[in-house]
XYZ file of N, CA and C in Angstrom:
483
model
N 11.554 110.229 -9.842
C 10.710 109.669 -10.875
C 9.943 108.474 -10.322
N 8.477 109.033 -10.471
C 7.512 107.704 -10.462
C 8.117 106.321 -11.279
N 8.170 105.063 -11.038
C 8.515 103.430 -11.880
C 7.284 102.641 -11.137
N 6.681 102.717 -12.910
C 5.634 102.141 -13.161
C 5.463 101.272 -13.202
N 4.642 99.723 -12.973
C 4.571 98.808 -13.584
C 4.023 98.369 -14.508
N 4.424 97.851 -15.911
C 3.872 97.685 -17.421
C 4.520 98.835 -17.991
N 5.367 99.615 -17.546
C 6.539 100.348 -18.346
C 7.862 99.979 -18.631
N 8.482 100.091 -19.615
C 9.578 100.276 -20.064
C 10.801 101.250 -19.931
N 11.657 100.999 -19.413
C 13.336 102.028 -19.027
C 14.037 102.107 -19.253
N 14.652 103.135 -19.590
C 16.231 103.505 -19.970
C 16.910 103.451 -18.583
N 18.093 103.158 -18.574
C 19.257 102.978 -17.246
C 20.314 104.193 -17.255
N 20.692 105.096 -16.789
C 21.696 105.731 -16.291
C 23.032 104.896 -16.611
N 23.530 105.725 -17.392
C 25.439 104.880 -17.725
C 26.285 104.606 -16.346
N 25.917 105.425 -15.535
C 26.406 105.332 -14.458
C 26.277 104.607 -13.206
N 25.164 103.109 -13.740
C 24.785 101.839 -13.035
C 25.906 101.100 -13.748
N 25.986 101.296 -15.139
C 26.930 99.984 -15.408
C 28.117 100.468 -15.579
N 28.710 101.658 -14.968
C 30.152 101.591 -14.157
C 29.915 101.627 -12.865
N 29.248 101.543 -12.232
C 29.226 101.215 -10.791
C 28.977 99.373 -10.652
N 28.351 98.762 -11.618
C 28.189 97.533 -10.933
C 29.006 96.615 -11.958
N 29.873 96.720 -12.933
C 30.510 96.316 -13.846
C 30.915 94.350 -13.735
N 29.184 94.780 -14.330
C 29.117 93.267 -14.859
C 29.188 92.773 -16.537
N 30.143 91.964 -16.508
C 30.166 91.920 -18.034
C 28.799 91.372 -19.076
N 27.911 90.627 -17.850
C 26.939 90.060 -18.508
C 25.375 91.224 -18.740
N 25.791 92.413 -18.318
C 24.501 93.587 -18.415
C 24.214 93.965 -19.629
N 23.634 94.032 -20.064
C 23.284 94.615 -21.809
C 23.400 96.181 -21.611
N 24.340 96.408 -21.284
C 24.429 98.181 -21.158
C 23.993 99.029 -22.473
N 24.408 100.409 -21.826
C 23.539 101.422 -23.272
C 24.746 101.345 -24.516
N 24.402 101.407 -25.931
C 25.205 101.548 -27.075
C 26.034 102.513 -26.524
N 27.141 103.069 -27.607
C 27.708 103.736 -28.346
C 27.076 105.116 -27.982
N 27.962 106.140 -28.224
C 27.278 107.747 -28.505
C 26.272 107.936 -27.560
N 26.127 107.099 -26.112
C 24.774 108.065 -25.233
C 23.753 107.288 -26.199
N 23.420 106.482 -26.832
C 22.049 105.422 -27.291
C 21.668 105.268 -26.065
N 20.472 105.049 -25.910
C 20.035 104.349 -24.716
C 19.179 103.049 -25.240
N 20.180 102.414 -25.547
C 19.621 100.983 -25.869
C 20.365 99.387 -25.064
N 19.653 98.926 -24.783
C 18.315 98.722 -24.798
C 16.973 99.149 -23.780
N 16.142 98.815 -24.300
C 15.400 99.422 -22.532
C 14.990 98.243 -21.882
N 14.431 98.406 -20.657
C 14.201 97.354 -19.594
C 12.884 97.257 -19.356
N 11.837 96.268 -18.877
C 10.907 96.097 -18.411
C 10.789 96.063 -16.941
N 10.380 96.995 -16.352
C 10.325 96.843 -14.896
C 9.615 96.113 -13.887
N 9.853 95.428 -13.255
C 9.241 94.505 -12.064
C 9.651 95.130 -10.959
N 8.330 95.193 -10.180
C 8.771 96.399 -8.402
C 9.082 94.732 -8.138
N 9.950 94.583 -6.773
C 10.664 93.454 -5.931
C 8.922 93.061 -4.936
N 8.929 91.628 -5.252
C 8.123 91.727 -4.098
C 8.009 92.182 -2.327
N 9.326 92.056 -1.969
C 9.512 92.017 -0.920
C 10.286 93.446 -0.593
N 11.180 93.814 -1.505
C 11.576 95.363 -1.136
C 11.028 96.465 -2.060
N 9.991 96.889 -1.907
C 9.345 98.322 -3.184
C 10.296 99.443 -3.204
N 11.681 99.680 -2.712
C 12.503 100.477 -3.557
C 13.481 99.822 -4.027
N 13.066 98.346 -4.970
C 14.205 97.421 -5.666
C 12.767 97.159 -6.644
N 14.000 97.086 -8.025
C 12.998 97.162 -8.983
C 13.852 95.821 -9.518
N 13.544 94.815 -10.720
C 14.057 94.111 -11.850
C 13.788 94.364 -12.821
N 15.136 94.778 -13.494
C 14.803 95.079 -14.773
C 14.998 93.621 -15.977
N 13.942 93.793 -16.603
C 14.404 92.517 -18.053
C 14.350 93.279 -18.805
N 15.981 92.978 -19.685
C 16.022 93.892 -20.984
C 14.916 92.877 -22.227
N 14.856 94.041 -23.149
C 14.201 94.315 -24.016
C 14.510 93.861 -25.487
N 14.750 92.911 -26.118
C 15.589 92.801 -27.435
C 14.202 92.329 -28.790
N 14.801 93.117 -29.803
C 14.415 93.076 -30.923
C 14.380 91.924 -31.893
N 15.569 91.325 -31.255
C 16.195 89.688 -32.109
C 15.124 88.547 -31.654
N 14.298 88.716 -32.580
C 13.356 87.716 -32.195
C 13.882 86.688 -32.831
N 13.838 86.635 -34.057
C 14.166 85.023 -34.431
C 15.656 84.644 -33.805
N 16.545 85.070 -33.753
C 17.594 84.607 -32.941
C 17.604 83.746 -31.503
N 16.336 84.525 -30.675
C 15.850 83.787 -29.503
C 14.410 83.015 -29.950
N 13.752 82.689 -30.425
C 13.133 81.635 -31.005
C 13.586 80.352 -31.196
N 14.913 80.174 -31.739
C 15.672 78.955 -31.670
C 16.144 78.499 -30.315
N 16.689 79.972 -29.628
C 17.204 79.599 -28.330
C 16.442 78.560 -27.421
N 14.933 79.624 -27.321
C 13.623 78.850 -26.842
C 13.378 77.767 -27.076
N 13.110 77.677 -28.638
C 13.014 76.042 -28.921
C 13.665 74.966 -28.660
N 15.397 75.056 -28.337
C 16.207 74.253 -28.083
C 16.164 74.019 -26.422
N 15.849 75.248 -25.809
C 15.628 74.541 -24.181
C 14.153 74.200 -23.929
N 13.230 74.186 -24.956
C 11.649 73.517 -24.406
C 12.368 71.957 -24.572
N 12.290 71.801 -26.136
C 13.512 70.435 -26.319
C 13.905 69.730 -25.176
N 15.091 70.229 -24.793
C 15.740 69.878 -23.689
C 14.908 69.966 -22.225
N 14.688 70.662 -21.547
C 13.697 70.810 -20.328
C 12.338 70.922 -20.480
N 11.586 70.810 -21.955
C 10.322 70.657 -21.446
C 9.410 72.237 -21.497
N 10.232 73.306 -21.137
C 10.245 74.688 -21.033
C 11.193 75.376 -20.860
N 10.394 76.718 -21.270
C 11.851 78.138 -21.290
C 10.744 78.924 -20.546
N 11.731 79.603 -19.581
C 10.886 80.536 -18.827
C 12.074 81.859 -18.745
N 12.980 81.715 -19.024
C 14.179 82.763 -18.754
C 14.021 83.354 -20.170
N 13.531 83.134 -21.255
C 12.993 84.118 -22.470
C 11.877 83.564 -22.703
N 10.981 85.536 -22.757
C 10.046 85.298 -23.290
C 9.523 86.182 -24.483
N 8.820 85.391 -25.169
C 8.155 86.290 -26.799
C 6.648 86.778 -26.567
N 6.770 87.761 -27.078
C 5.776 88.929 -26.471
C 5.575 89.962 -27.280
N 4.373 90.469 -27.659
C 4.078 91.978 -28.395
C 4.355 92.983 -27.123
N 5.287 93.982 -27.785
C 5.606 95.152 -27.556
C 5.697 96.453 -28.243
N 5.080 97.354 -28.381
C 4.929 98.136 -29.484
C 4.416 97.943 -30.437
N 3.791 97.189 -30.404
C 3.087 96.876 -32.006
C 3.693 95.311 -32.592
N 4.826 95.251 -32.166
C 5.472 93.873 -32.938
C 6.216 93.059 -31.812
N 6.527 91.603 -32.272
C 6.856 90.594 -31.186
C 8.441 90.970 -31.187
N 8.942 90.764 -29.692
C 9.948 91.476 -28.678
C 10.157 90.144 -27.893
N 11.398 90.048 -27.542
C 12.305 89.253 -26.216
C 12.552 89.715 -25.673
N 11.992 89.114 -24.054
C 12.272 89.685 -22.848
C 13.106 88.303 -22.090
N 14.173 89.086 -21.936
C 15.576 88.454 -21.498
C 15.580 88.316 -19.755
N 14.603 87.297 -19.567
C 14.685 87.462 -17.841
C 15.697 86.788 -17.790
N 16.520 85.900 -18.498
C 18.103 85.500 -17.954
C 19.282 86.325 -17.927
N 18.898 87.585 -18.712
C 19.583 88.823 -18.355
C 19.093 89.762 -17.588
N 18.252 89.803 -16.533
C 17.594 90.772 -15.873
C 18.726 90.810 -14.072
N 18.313 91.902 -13.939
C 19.161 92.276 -12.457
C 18.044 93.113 -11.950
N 18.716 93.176 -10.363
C 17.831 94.600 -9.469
C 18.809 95.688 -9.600
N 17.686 96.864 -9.657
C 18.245 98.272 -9.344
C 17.157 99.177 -8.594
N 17.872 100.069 -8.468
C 17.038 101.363 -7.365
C 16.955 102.329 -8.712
N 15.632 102.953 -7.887
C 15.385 104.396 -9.327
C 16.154 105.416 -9.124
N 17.045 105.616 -8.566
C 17.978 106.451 -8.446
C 18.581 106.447 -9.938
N 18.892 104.846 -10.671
C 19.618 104.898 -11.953
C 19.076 104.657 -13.197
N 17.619 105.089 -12.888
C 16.604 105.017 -13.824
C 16.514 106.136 -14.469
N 16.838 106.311 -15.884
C 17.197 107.214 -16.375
C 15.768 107.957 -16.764
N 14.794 107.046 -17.555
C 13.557 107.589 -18.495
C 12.355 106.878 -18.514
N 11.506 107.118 -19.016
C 10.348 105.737 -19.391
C 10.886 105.647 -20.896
N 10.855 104.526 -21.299
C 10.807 104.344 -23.165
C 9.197 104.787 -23.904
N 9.986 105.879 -24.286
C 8.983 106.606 -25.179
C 8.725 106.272 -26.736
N 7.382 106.303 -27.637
C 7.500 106.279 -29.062
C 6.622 107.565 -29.207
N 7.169 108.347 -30.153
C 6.201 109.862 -30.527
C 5.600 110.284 -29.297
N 6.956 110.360 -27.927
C 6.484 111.057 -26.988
C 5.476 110.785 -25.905
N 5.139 109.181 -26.381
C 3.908 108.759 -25.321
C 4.598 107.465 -24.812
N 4.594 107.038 -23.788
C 5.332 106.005 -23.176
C 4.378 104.513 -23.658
N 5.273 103.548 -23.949
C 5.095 102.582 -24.470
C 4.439 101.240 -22.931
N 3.451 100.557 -23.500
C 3.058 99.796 -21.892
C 2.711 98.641 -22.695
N 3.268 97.807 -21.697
C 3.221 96.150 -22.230
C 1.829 96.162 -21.399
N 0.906 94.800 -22.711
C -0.366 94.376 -22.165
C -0.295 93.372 -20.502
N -1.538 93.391 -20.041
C -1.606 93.005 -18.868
C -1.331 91.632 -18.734
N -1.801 90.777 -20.039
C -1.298 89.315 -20.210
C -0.228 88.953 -20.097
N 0.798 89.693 -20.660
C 2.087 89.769 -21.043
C 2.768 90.268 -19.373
N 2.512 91.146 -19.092
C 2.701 91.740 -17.464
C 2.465 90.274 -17.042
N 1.459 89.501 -16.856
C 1.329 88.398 -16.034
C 2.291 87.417 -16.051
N 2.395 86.870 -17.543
C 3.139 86.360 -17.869
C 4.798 86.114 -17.414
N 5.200 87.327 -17.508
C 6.406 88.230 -17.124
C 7.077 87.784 -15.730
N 5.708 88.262 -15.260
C 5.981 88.111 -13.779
C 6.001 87.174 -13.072
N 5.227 86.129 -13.663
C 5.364 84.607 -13.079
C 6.455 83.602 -13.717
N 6.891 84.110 -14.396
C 8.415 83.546 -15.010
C 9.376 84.217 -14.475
N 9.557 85.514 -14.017
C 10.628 86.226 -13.367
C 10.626 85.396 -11.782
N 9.199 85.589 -11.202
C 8.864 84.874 -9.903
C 9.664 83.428 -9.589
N 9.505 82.982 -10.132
C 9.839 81.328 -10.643
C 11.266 81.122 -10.865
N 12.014 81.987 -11.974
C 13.830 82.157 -11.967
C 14.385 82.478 -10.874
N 13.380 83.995 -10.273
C 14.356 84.082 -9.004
C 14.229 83.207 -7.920
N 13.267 82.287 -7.492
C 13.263 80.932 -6.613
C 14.020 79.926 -6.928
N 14.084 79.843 -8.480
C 14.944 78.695 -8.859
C 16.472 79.325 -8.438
N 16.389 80.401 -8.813
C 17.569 81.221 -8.051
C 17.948 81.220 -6.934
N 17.554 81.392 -6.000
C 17.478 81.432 -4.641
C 18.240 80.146 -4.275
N 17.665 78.795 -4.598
C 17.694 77.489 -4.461
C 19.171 76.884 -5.459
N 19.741 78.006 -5.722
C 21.076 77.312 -6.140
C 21.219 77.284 -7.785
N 19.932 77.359 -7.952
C 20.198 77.278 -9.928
C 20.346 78.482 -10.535
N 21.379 78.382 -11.164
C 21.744 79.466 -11.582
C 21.927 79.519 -13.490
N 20.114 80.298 -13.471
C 19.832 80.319 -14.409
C 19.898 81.835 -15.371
N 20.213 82.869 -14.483
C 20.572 84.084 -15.171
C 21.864 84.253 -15.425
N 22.347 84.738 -16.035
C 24.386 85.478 -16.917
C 24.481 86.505 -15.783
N 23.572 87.628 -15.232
C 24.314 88.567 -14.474
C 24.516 87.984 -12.957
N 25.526 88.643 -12.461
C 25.821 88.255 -11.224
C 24.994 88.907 -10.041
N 23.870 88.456 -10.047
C 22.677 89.078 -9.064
C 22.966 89.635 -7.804
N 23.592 88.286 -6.954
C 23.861 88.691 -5.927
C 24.586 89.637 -5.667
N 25.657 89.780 -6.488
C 26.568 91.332 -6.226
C 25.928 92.566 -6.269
N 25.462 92.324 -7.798
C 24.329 94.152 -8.230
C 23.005 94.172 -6.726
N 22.557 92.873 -6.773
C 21.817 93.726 -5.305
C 22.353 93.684 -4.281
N 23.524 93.512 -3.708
C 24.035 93.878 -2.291
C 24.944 95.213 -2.747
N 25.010 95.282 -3.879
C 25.739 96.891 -4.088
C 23.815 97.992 -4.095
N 23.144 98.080 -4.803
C 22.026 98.820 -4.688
C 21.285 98.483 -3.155
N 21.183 97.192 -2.645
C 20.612 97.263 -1.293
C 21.586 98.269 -0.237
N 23.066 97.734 -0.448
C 24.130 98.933 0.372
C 23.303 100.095 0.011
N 23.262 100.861 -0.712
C 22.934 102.317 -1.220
C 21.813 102.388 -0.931
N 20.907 101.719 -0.991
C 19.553 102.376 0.045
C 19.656 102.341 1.331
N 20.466 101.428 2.187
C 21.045 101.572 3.063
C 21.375 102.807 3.493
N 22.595 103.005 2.975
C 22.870 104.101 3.380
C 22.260 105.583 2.837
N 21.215 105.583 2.258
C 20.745 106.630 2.116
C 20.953 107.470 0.499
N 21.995 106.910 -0.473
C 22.835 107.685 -1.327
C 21.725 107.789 -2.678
């Protein structure tokens, strides 16, 4: 499967028993495939993707936001954004890398795949850009355990699997 950029993804159940992090927003109940992810190709490796999940709870993260502009001035690890028609949180403090190997789907509505605007793409990406440097540099501003999920998916392109 082609992974687009300005598309949306479903994950394979079988990433989050292989990388069993408690902080992943894995799929519901019954085979749901919720939530979906926003994809970012890696700058530096194009078969490593980042995914930022996708959440509906807007006003819930609205406060969140507001309480760390408050405090730091800015929030860059959530952002509020039209998606589908209505405003959406994108959880880059919950985002990880994966390979499309465990990319299950594109997120579809009535069969046509759903694409975040190019503003929003920009946006996205220069706040993801920015966490993972602040990342890099010791701050540790995302819940999942990064470094593990990508030295387990970098192993596996490695070796070929």
């Amino acid at each position: 499967m082609e992974i687009k950029q300005g598309y949306s993804y479903h994950i394979k159940e079988e990433f989050f028993h292989k990388v069993q992090d408690k902080f992943l927003m894995s799929n519901k109940e019954n085979g749901n495939y919720r939530p979906h992810y926003y994809a970012v190709k890696d700058k530096k490796n194009p078969d490593l993707y980042w995914m930022i999940p996708i959440s509906s709870q807007v006003e819930k993260y609205k406060k969140i936001v507001e309480n760390k502009k408050k405090k730091y001035g800015k929030c860059n690890t959530i952002i509020i954004g039209k998606f589908a028609g209505k405003e959406n949180v994108f959880l880059i403090q919950n985002t990880f890398p994966i390979i499309a190997k465990y990319i299950d789907h594109v997120h579809t509505i009535e069969n046509k795949p759903v694409t975040i605007h190019n503003e929003l793409n920009r946006i996205l990406i220069e706040n993801l850009n920015e966490v993972l440097a602040m990342y890099n540099r010791g701050n540790k501003l995302m819940f999942t355990d990064v470094a593990k999920i990508k030295a387990i998916v970098e192993t596996e392109l490695r070796q070929g699997e």
